[in-house]
Short mmCIF file of C-alpha atoms in Angstrom, two decimals:
data_model
loop_
_atom_site.label_atom_id
_atom_site.label_comp_id
_atom_site.label_asym_id
_atom_site.label_seq_id
_atom_site.Cartn_x
_atom_site.Cartn_y
_atom_site.Cartn_z
CA MET V 161 22.73 119.73 132.58
CA LEU V 162 23.32 123.12 135.23
CA ASP V 163 19.66 125.56 136.51
CA LYS V 164 19.83 128.24 138.77
CA ASN V 165 19.04 125.72 141.70
CA LYS V 166 21.65 123.58 140.63
CA ILE V 167 24.80 125.88 140.31
CA LYS V 168 23.82 128.07 143.94
CA GLU V 169 23.61 124.18 145.96
CA ILE V 170 27.10 123.75 144.22
CA LEU V 171 28.40 127.03 145.29
CA SER V 172 26.69 126.43 148.61
CA GLN V 173 29.04 123.92 149.56
CA ARG V 174 31.42 125.10 149.41
CA PHE V 175 32.00 126.82 152.30
CA SER V 176 29.58 124.02 154.84
CA ASN V 177 32.25 123.74 156.26
CA ASP V 178 33.42 127.05 156.96
CA LEU V 179 33.72 127.87 160.93
CA HIS V 180 33.03 131.72 160.83
CA LYS V 181 30.05 132.96 158.80
CA LYS V 182 30.16 135.92 160.43
CA LEU V 183 31.71 138.90 162.14
CA SER V 184 31.02 138.27 165.68
CA GLU V 185 32.02 134.66 165.22
CA ILE V 186 36.17 135.52 164.04
CA PRO V 187 39.08 134.61 166.34
CA LEU V 188 39.72 136.67 168.45
CA PRO V 189 43.46 138.03 169.37
CA CYS V 190 44.35 136.09 172.06
CA GLU V 191 44.63 133.59 170.25
CA LEU V 192 47.29 134.38 168.75
CA LYS V 193 50.52 133.54 170.55
CA ASP V 194 52.67 136.52 172.48
CA THR V 195 49.62 138.73 171.09
CA TYR V 196 49.23 140.36 174.91
CA LYS V 197 53.02 140.16 175.44
CA ALA V 198 53.50 142.54 172.38
CA ALA V 199 50.14 144.54 173.10
CA ASN V 200 51.94 145.68 177.12
CA ARG V 201 55.53 145.91 175.64
CA ILE V 202 53.51 149.00 173.20
CA LYS V 203 51.54 149.93 175.76
CA THR V 204 54.80 150.07 178.00
CA ALA V 205 56.24 151.77 175.09
CA ILE V 206 53.78 154.50 174.11
CA GLN V 207 53.31 155.45 178.12
CA ASN V 208 56.98 156.36 178.48
CA ASN V 209 57.09 157.89 174.87
CA GLU V 210 59.73 155.41 173.57
CA LEU V 211 61.06 155.61 169.43
CA ILE V 212 59.07 153.12 167.75
CA ALA V 213 60.05 151.89 164.50
CA VAL V 214 57.86 149.35 162.31
CA VAL V 215 59.53 148.04 159.73
CA GLY V 216 57.66 146.62 156.42
CA ASP V 217 57.64 144.86 153.05
CA TYR V 218 56.83 146.09 149.85
CA ASP V 219 54.70 143.84 148.69
CA VAL V 220 50.95 145.08 148.55
CA ASP V 221 50.21 142.75 151.67
CA GLY V 222 53.68 144.84 153.35
CA VAL V 223 52.19 148.70 152.93
CA VAL V 224 48.63 147.77 154.39
CA SER V 225 50.56 146.30 157.51
CA THR V 226 52.70 149.11 157.52
CA ALA V 227 49.67 151.33 157.06
CA ILE V 228 48.31 149.58 159.58
CA MET V 229 50.13 150.06 162.31
CA ALA V 230 50.94 153.96 161.38
CA GLU V 231 47.63 154.79 161.67
CA PHE V 232 46.11 153.35 165.46
CA PHE V 233 49.93 154.82 166.47
CA THR V 234 48.78 158.37 164.49
CA ASP V 235 45.97 158.35 166.13
CA ILE V 236 47.15 158.04 169.45
CA SER V 237 49.69 160.15 169.12
CA ALA V 238 52.60 157.72 169.79
CA ASP V 239 56.18 158.68 168.47
CA PHE V 240 56.84 155.99 165.84
CA ILE V 241 58.66 156.39 162.52
CA ILE V 242 58.37 153.49 159.52
CA ARG V 243 60.49 151.87 156.72
CA ILE V 244 59.61 149.77 154.09
CA PRO V 245 63.07 148.31 152.51
CA ASN V 246 64.00 148.69 149.22
CA ARG V 247 64.15 145.62 146.72
CA PHE V 248 66.83 146.18 145.27
CA LYS V 249 69.07 148.38 147.61
CA ASP V 250 68.25 146.32 150.63
CA GLY V 251 66.59 143.46 149.55
CA TYR V 252 63.35 141.60 152.01
CA GLY V 253 63.47 142.67 155.03
CA LEU V 254 64.61 143.25 158.29
CA ASN V 255 68.49 142.83 158.25
CA ALA V 256 71.15 144.14 159.81
CA ASP V 257 71.76 147.70 157.53
CA ILE V 258 68.26 148.90 158.70
CA ILE V 259 68.30 148.68 162.42
CA SER V 260 71.61 150.35 161.89
CA GLU V 261 70.07 152.91 160.58
CA LEU V 262 67.65 153.29 163.31
CA GLU V 263 68.92 155.72 165.06
CA ASN V 264 67.33 156.37 168.89
CA VAL V 265 64.90 153.66 168.88
CA SER V 266 64.06 151.35 171.33
CA LEU V 267 61.93 148.93 170.23
CA ILE V 268 61.19 147.43 167.27
CA ILE V 269 57.80 146.17 165.39
CA THR V 270 58.26 143.97 161.72
CA VAL V 271 54.97 143.42 159.43
CA ASP V 272 54.46 140.91 156.41
CA ASN V 273 57.92 140.03 157.65
CA GLY V 274 60.63 139.03 160.05
CA ILE V 275 59.81 135.21 160.69
CA SER V 276 63.02 134.06 158.91
CA ALA V 277 65.21 136.98 161.20
CA ASN V 278 67.51 134.90 163.82
CA ASP V 279 70.83 137.45 162.58
CA ALA V 280 68.09 140.54 162.82
CA ALA V 281 67.41 139.31 165.93
CA GLU V 282 70.26 138.80 167.88
CA ILE V 283 71.19 142.23 166.19
CA CYS V 284 68.89 143.38 168.61
CA LEU V 285 70.07 141.74 171.41
CA GLN V 286 73.02 142.86 171.60
CA LYS V 287 71.93 146.25 171.04
CA SER V 288 68.95 145.94 173.51
CA ILE V 289 66.03 146.93 170.68
CA ASP V 290 62.84 145.11 172.01
CA LEU V 291 62.18 143.38 168.68
CA ILE V 292 57.60 142.07 168.71
CA ILE V 293 57.59 139.81 164.70
CA THR V 294 54.16 139.83 163.08
CA ASP V 295 54.23 137.61 159.88
CA HIS V 296 52.40 135.03 158.55
CA HIS V 297 55.07 132.87 156.29
CA MET V 298 56.02 129.42 157.14
CA PRO V 299 58.43 129.97 160.48
CA PRO V 300 62.24 128.12 159.75
CA PRO V 301 62.80 125.14 162.56
CA VAL V 302 64.46 127.77 164.75
CA LEU V 303 62.50 130.78 165.18
CA PRO V 304 63.90 134.16 166.49
CA LYS V 305 64.85 135.18 169.92
CA ALA V 306 62.30 137.83 169.79
CA TYR V 307 60.57 139.60 172.41
CA ALA V 308 57.77 138.87 170.68
CA ILE V 309 56.23 136.59 168.02
CA ILE V 310 52.27 137.14 166.51
CA ASN V 311 52.78 134.07 163.68
CA PRO V 312 49.56 132.17 163.64
CA LYS V 313 51.70 129.23 161.69
CA GLN V 314 54.91 129.46 164.66
CA PRO V 315 54.60 126.09 166.96
CA GLU V 316 52.23 126.61 169.94
CA CYS V 317 49.10 129.03 168.11
CA THR V 318 45.28 128.16 168.51
CA PHE V 319 44.35 130.12 166.31
CA PRO V 320 41.98 128.89 163.52
CA ASN V 321 44.29 127.10 160.63
CA ILE V 322 43.41 129.16 158.34
CA GLU V 323 45.72 131.04 156.10
CA ILE V 324 45.66 135.06 156.58
CA CYS V 325 48.09 137.58 155.35
CA GLY V 326 50.10 139.88 156.75
CA ALA V 327 47.58 142.54 157.17
CA GLN V 328 45.48 140.63 159.36
CA VAL V 329 48.02 140.17 162.03
CA ALA V 330 49.05 143.28 161.77
CA TRP V 331 44.96 144.44 162.36
CA TYR V 332 44.48 140.98 165.35
CA LEU V 333 48.35 142.74 167.29
CA VAL V 334 46.26 146.76 166.65
CA GLY V 335 43.12 144.81 167.84
CA ALA V 336 44.80 143.20 171.57
CA LEU V 337 46.66 146.85 171.88
CA LYS V 338 42.07 148.33 172.26
CA GLU V 339 42.03 146.09 174.62
CA VAL V 340 45.33 146.77 177.06
CA CYS V 341 44.60 150.58 176.09
CA ASN V 342 41.57 150.80 177.89
CA LEU V 343 40.42 152.34 174.01
CA LYS V 344 37.17 150.87 174.12
CA ASN V 345 35.19 153.16 171.74
CA TYR V 346 38.59 152.81 168.93
CA ASP V 347 36.46 151.26 165.38
CA MET V 348 38.40 148.20 164.45
CA GLY V 349 36.58 148.03 161.32
CA LYS V 350 37.59 150.85 159.98
CA PHE V 351 40.76 149.37 158.62
CA LEU V 352 38.51 146.76 156.76
CA ASP V 353 38.57 149.03 153.13
CA LEU V 354 42.78 147.75 153.63
CA LEU V 355 42.35 144.56 155.04
CA ALA V 356 39.71 143.47 152.25
CA LEU V 357 42.65 144.45 149.48
CA ALA V 358 45.80 142.43 151.59
CA ILE V 359 44.64 139.87 151.71
CA ILE V 360 43.28 139.53 147.47
CA ALA V 361 46.31 140.99 146.56
CA ASP V 362 48.94 137.75 148.78
CA MET V 363 46.22 135.92 147.97
CA MET V 364 44.94 133.88 150.79
CA GLU V 365 42.22 131.53 150.75
CA LEU V 366 38.34 133.17 150.55
CA ARG V 367 36.15 131.36 152.77
CA ASP V 368 35.97 131.75 155.66
CA LEU V 369 37.22 134.47 158.31
CA ASN V 370 38.20 136.08 155.16
CA ARG V 371 34.97 135.86 153.38
CA ILE V 372 33.80 137.72 155.90
CA LEU V 373 36.82 140.38 155.91
CA VAL V 374 36.59 141.23 152.22
CA ARG V 375 33.09 140.97 151.94
CA LEU V 376 32.93 143.97 154.21
CA GLY V 377 35.78 145.25 153.60
CA ILE V 378 34.37 146.03 149.50
CA THR V 379 30.85 147.21 151.10
CA LYS V 380 33.74 149.20 153.89
CA LEU V 381 36.02 150.56 150.40
CA ASN V 382 33.15 151.88 148.78
CA SER V 383 31.79 153.94 151.45
CA SER V 384 35.27 155.17 151.96
CA LYS V 385 36.77 158.46 152.28
CA ARG V 386 40.08 157.28 152.28
CA ALA V 387 41.96 160.41 149.48
CA CYS V 388 43.92 157.24 147.76
CA PHE V 389 40.45 155.20 147.05
CA GLU V 390 38.75 158.99 146.29
CA ALA V 391 41.78 159.42 144.12
CA ILE V 392 41.55 155.84 142.44
CA LYS V 393 37.62 157.04 141.16
CA ASP V 394 38.49 159.83 140.46
CA TYR V 395 41.44 158.71 138.21
CA TYR V 396 38.93 155.84 136.33
CA ALA V 397 35.88 156.90 135.64
CA LYS V 398 34.44 154.87 138.82
CA ASP V 399 31.38 154.61 140.54
CA LYS V 400 32.12 152.08 142.58
CA PHE V 401 34.91 149.50 142.90
CA GLU V 402 33.45 145.39 142.17
CA PHE V 403 35.90 142.82 143.91
CA ASP V 404 38.07 142.07 140.81
CA ASP V 405 38.85 145.80 140.65
CA ILE V 406 40.90 145.20 143.65
CA SER V 407 42.14 142.50 142.10
CA PHE V 408 42.92 143.71 138.59
CA LEU V 409 43.38 147.40 139.25
CA ILE V 410 44.16 148.80 142.85
CA ALA V 411 46.33 145.68 143.60
CA PRO V 412 48.67 146.62 141.22
CA LEU V 413 49.41 149.90 141.02
CA ILE V 414 50.32 149.57 144.98
CA ASN V 415 52.33 146.77 143.86
CA SER V 416 53.97 148.85 142.04
CA ALA V 417 55.83 151.61 143.25
CA GLY V 418 58.23 148.21 145.08
CA ARG V 419 58.24 146.66 141.89
CA MET V 420 60.10 149.60 140.10
CA ASP V 421 61.22 151.42 142.20
CA ASP V 422 60.25 151.83 145.87
CA ALA V 423 57.29 151.45 147.93
CA THR V 424 57.34 154.12 150.10
CA ILE V 425 55.41 156.31 147.83
CA SER V 426 52.79 153.77 147.89
CA TYR V 427 53.08 154.08 151.71
CA LYS V 428 51.87 157.86 150.67
CA PHE V 429 49.44 156.97 148.60
CA LEU V 430 47.27 155.26 151.13
CA ARG V 431 48.73 157.37 154.15
CA SER V 432 47.46 160.81 151.80
CA LYS V 433 45.42 162.74 153.59
CA SER V 434 44.16 165.29 150.78
CA VAL V 435 42.95 163.86 147.83
CA ASP V 436 45.25 166.02 145.22
CA GLU V 437 48.76 164.85 147.38
CA ALA V 438 46.98 161.38 146.74
CA LYS V 439 46.46 162.37 142.97
CA ASP V 440 50.40 163.70 143.54
CA CYS V 441 51.44 159.52 144.47
CA LEU V 442 49.00 158.20 142.18
CA ASP V 443 50.66 159.91 139.33
CA MET V 444 54.33 158.69 139.81
CA ILE V 445 52.68 154.90 140.89
CA THR V 446 50.35 154.77 137.45
CA ARG V 447 53.70 155.53 135.86
CA PHE V 448 55.73 152.86 138.04
CA ASN V 449 52.33 150.68 136.34
CA ASN V 450 53.01 150.71 132.97
CA SER V 451 56.13 150.41 133.24
CA ARG V 452 55.92 147.20 134.98
CA LYS V 453 53.61 146.08 132.34
CA GLU V 454 56.16 146.82 129.39
CA GLU V 455 59.00 145.21 131.13
CA GLU V 456 56.27 142.26 132.27
CA LYS V 457 55.82 141.55 128.96
CA ALA V 458 58.96 141.28 127.62
CA LEU V 459 59.80 139.04 130.21
CA PHE V 460 56.78 137.31 129.81
CA GLU V 461 57.59 137.10 126.17
CA SER V 462 61.58 136.25 127.04
CA SER V 463 60.19 132.64 129.43
CA ILE V 464 58.03 130.93 127.32
CA LYS V 465 60.90 129.91 124.94
CA ASP V 466 62.52 127.90 127.65
CA VAL V 467 58.28 126.53 128.11
CA SER V 468 58.30 122.54 127.84
CA ASP V 469 55.39 120.84 127.71
CA ASN V 470 57.95 117.34 128.75
CA ASP V 471 58.32 119.41 132.47
CA GLU V 472 55.05 119.54 135.88
CA ILE V 473 56.59 122.26 136.71
CA ILE V 474 57.26 125.80 134.46
CA ILE V 475 60.73 127.23 135.59
CA THR V 476 62.31 129.40 133.20
CA TRP V 477 65.39 132.34 134.04
CA GLY V 478 67.38 135.10 132.80
CA ASN V 479 70.11 137.62 132.76
CA GLU V 480 69.36 140.17 135.42
CA TRP V 481 66.26 139.40 135.00
CA HIS V 482 63.27 142.56 136.45
CA GLU V 483 63.43 141.12 140.16
CA GLY V 484 60.21 143.43 140.67
CA VAL V 485 58.32 141.23 137.67
CA ILE V 486 59.23 137.55 137.65
CA GLY V 487 56.44 136.99 140.16
CA ILE V 488 53.90 138.71 138.01
CA VAL V 489 55.51 136.39 134.63
CA ALA V 490 55.54 133.15 136.98
CA SER V 491 51.84 134.14 137.49
CA ARG V 492 50.81 134.51 133.78
CA LEU V 493 52.55 131.13 133.00
CA ALA V 494 50.57 128.87 135.72
CA LYS V 495 47.57 130.49 134.92
CA ARG V 496 48.99 130.04 130.79
CA TYR V 497 50.25 126.69 130.74
CA LYS V 498 47.88 125.29 134.34
CA LYS V 499 51.20 124.50 135.31
CA PRO V 500 53.06 125.73 139.00
CA ALA V 501 56.09 128.13 137.34
CA ILE V 502 58.85 130.05 138.93
CA VAL V 503 61.07 132.40 137.45
CA PHE V 504 64.75 133.01 138.33
CA SER V 505 66.32 136.58 137.51
CA ILE V 506 70.56 135.66 137.22
CA ASP V 507 72.48 138.36 139.20
CA GLY V 508 76.01 136.88 138.60
CA CYS V 509 76.80 133.59 140.98
CA ARG V 510 73.20 133.72 142.50
CA ALA V 511 69.77 133.40 141.22
CA LYS V 512 66.43 135.22 142.94
CA GLY V 513 63.38 133.00 142.43
CA SER V 514 59.39 134.19 142.43
CA ALA V 515 56.64 131.30 142.56
CA ARG V 516 53.78 130.51 141.82
CA SER V 517 50.95 127.27 142.19
CA VAL V 518 47.99 126.53 140.81
CA GLY V 519 44.97 125.25 142.38
CA LYS V 520 45.27 124.18 145.61
CA PHE V 521 49.09 122.89 144.92
CA ASP V 522 51.25 123.97 147.61
CA ILE V 523 54.65 124.77 146.24
CA LEU V 524 55.90 125.76 149.17
CA ALA V 525 56.48 122.07 150.58
CA LEU V 526 57.36 121.47 147.25
CA ILE V 527 60.02 123.97 147.12
CA ALA V 528 61.43 122.91 150.50
CA SER V 529 61.78 119.66 149.96
CA GLN V 530 64.89 120.37 147.54
CA GLU V 531 66.12 122.71 150.67
CA ASN V 532 69.61 121.24 149.83
CA LEU V 533 70.02 123.03 146.13
CA LEU V 534 68.66 126.41 148.08
CA CYS V 535 70.64 129.63 150.24
CA GLY V 536 67.23 130.65 151.38
CA PHE V 537 62.82 130.63 150.94
CA GLY V 538 59.92 131.64 152.52
CA GLY V 539 56.52 131.76 151.42
CA HIS V 540 52.63 129.51 151.90
CA LYS V 541 51.59 127.72 149.55
CA GLY V 542 50.45 129.66 146.58
CA ALA V 543 53.21 131.77 146.10
CA ALA V 544 56.60 131.69 147.19
CA GLY V 545 60.41 132.80 146.80
CA LEU V 546 63.90 130.79 147.08
CA VAL V 547 67.41 131.62 146.61
CA ILE V 548 69.53 129.50 144.67
CA GLU V 549 73.10 129.43 143.22
CA THR V 550 73.30 130.09 139.60
CA SER V 551 75.64 126.69 139.18
CA LYS V 552 72.28 124.89 141.06
CA LEU V 553 69.70 125.93 138.39
CA GLU V 554 70.34 123.45 135.76
CA GLU V 555 70.05 120.40 139.45
CA PHE V 556 66.32 121.70 140.79
CA LYS V 557 64.50 122.39 137.72
CA HIS V 558 65.55 118.45 137.14
CA ALA V 559 65.26 117.49 141.25
CA VAL V 560 61.97 120.09 141.02
CA ASN V 561 60.50 117.81 138.19
CA ASN V 562 61.13 114.32 139.60
CA SER V 563 59.90 115.09 142.91
CA CYS V 564 58.01 112.91 144.22
CA PHE V 565 55.98 115.56 145.34
CA LEU V 566 53.77 115.70 141.69
CA GLN V 567 52.30 112.93 142.32
CA ASP V 568 50.04 115.14 144.70
CA LEU V 569 50.12 117.81 141.11
CA TYR V 570 47.15 117.06 139.32
CA ASP V 571 44.24 115.88 142.76
CA PHE V 572 45.63 119.68 143.71
CA SER V 573 45.32 121.28 140.34
CA SER V 574 42.41 120.25 139.22
CA ASN V 575 39.65 122.47 137.43
CA ASP V 576 37.59 122.08 140.34
CA GLU V 577 35.63 125.46 139.50
CA ILE V 578 34.36 123.58 136.55
CA LEU V 579 30.71 123.41 137.67
CA GLY V 580 29.71 121.06 134.22
CA GLU V 581 27.41 122.03 131.51
CA ILE V 582 25.65 125.58 132.33
CA ASP V 583 21.34 126.12 130.80
CA HIS V 584 22.17 128.14 128.41
CA ASN V 585 18.23 129.14 129.50
CA ALA V 586 19.91 130.17 133.11
CA ILE V 587 21.67 132.45 131.76
CA ASP V 588 20.51 135.31 133.11
CA TYR V 589 20.08 138.14 135.40
CA GLU V 590 18.94 136.46 138.35
CA LEU V 591 21.91 133.95 137.66
CA LEU V 592 23.91 136.94 137.92
CA GLU V 593 22.62 137.89 141.56
CA ILE V 594 23.55 134.12 142.40
CA LEU V 595 27.14 134.62 141.37
CA GLU V 596 27.23 137.80 142.91
CA TYR V 597 26.22 136.29 146.42
CA PHE V 598 28.73 133.84 146.51
CA GLU V 599 31.57 136.64 145.76
CA PRO V 600 35.14 137.14 146.08
CA TYR V 601 35.96 134.60 143.23
CA GLY V 602 40.32 133.52 144.10
CA GLN V 603 42.09 131.07 146.50
CA LYS V 604 39.80 128.16 147.71
CA ASN V 605 36.44 129.79 145.81
CA PRO V 606 37.58 129.61 142.02
CA ARG V 607 35.33 131.58 139.54
CA PRO V 608 32.88 129.44 138.90
CA LEU V 609 33.38 128.45 135.36
CA PHE V 610 30.48 126.10 132.51
CA GLU V 611 30.31 124.92 129.99
CA LEU V 612 27.99 125.48 127.17
CA LYS V 613 27.64 123.06 123.75
CA ASN V 614 26.81 124.03 120.07
CA ALA V 615 26.42 127.43 120.28
CA ARG V 616 26.63 128.95 116.47
CA VAL V 617 28.89 132.45 115.44
CA LYS V 618 26.10 134.33 115.01
CA ASN V 619 28.45 137.68 114.52
CA LEU V 620 32.71 137.62 115.08
CA LYS V 621 34.40 140.41 115.86
CA PHE V 622 38.66 141.03 116.30
CA ILE V 623 39.71 144.00 119.23
CA GLY V 624 41.86 145.27 120.88
CA LYS V 625 44.42 147.82 120.22
CA GLU V 626 47.30 145.07 118.83
CA GLU V 627 43.41 142.65 118.01
CA SER V 628 44.23 140.34 120.40
CA HIS V 629 41.37 139.90 122.22
CA LEU V 630 37.72 138.04 120.15
CA LYS V 631 34.11 139.43 120.37
CA LEU V 632 31.22 136.89 120.05
CA ILE V 633 27.98 136.66 119.30
CA LEU V 634 26.43 133.58 119.78
CA GLN V 635 22.94 131.94 118.94
CA LYS V 636 21.32 129.53 120.13
CA ASP V 637 18.28 128.09 120.51
CA ASN V 638 16.99 131.54 118.52
CA LYS V 639 18.65 133.80 122.26
CA SER V 640 21.64 135.39 121.32
CA TYR V 641 24.53 136.02 124.01
CA GLU V 642 27.49 138.34 123.43
CA ALA V 643 30.71 136.30 124.53
CA ILE V 644 34.45 138.36 124.54
CA PHE V 645 37.78 135.83 124.35
CA PHE V 646 40.40 137.29 125.09
CA ASN V 647 44.42 136.72 124.57
CA TYR V 648 42.11 134.08 121.96
CA ASP V 649 44.43 131.29 120.80
CA HIS V 650 41.76 130.08 117.68
CA ALA V 651 39.42 131.63 115.80
CA PRO V 652 35.86 130.06 115.19
CA LYS V 653 34.18 130.98 111.12
CA VAL V 654 30.78 133.42 111.46
CA GLY V 655 28.59 129.86 111.34
CA ASP V 656 30.58 127.65 113.12
CA ASN V 657 29.35 125.32 115.80
CA ILE V 658 31.28 125.12 119.16
CA ASP V 659 31.48 124.41 122.65
CA MET V 660 33.39 126.76 125.07
CA LEU V 661 34.16 126.73 128.40
CA LEU V 662 32.89 129.99 130.01
CA SER V 663 32.20 132.13 132.70
CA VAL V 664 29.63 134.44 133.42
CA ALA V 665 30.20 138.49 133.90
CA LYS V 666 28.81 141.56 134.11
CA ASN V 667 27.63 144.00 131.27
CA SER V 668 27.44 147.81 132.12
CA PHE V 669 26.56 149.11 129.76
CA ARG V 670 24.16 152.67 130.25
CA GLY V 671 22.87 151.15 133.68
CA LEU V 672 21.31 148.70 131.03
CA ILE V 673 22.74 145.24 133.50
CA THR V 674 23.14 142.34 130.80
CA PRO V 675 25.43 139.01 131.52
CA GLN V 676 28.25 138.43 129.25
CA LEU V 677 30.15 135.22 128.82
CA LEU V 678 33.85 136.23 128.79
CA VAL V 679 35.14 132.35 126.65
CA LYS V 680 38.45 130.23 128.25
CA GLU V 681 38.34 127.94 125.51
CA ILE V 682 37.10 126.32 122.52
CA TYR V 683 36.76 122.73 122.00
CA ASN V 684 35.51 122.24 118.60
CA LEU V 685 37.61 124.27 116.26
CA ASP V 686 39.67 121.81 112.95
#
């Protein structure tokens, strides 16, 4: 039976092997290969008034990476342009068409992409354009012929073995630029609000370096004077952002423009100079997000028809499924079935897929094991993208579900967030403070789940527009607790004694903070 001291002890153990626990201890730019080579080339470009192009990506990480570089270049009055590829017109990353657009450019910097841009690097060589690649995705066996490559995963890079996102790599490059340009008073901390957004949105491990930056970032976010965050607070009537607001509110909004239309709108939103300008962008982004939700719901309902209990890896596809939402659908499938999921959109003879993992299972390694069937792939442990010929989908599905990698699946995806049976007397305000101390929860720091046994259902109410959620009043030993069961699969009856798997959240109502139980599963229903 878990009391508060035991819970605190278990959660503390999660961070016992962290190498970096203070901002003063985090790795320096010099630990990233080529960082100073890149910084000195950029310094030369600034001194010679060369036109610099920053080429980003259409997800949150890519948009934030672009915004960080743009803000730095604006601050030092450098001559630069930005280009964020359109998911539908340009595809992913730097390519020949984008390079041809960038007239009078002598230096291209990629952010959150480029590590597989071998063809684009050759074109840059031919055009005498210096290419600096900053990325965090898995490098291919042969690296692009670039002037400099900054990627913690590349060979001979001494950066610690910690998953970092593209925005962090860009931030480290700015740190090196601060040094080589002798900008002693330049405030690197002003980017922490944006970094927190990118780290969480890109599903990075929330331990070590990332944990420090996100915890500092949420503080920065709440004191931020950026017009974009002021606009979100005003639009959603928020006095303060919580960690979950990044995951469930801000990141989906920023992502929606790139998923449904063009991510440049989200970039303009992050770079808005006034709240009025930010609100105009937010109006568009909100419409995109609403369209995304509708498209996602339709696709999810279509995809679950293909899910088989016999498959260890969920693989589903459809003709011209919206490419902008297949990643979210994969996430929802993985969450519902507790299995990795890959969702493909078929466009003629090719299919583009998006993969999401569960627990610590390395979905990218699994996909790489079937490289001979694929046209291309990339990503990281938790999320990946891939392209395959449509005719090979069935073969790929069979091969993946019979892969030797699956022997690791149950080891890596086990529910290590289930701490055990909680003493119901431990559910109080002090427990909320303990759980809040160990935030943010996510990859490698999963939200703690508890078992609560033999609780009596005192009251029950169906809530939500479609009455798809349950609000329960539970009683145990003369103590009452409020619980919410979102998207319930089975409903108990008033008077039932039930066992549950749940998390404990903070409920703020009229200034009063109380614990609220979020039910994940009810065990002993007939």
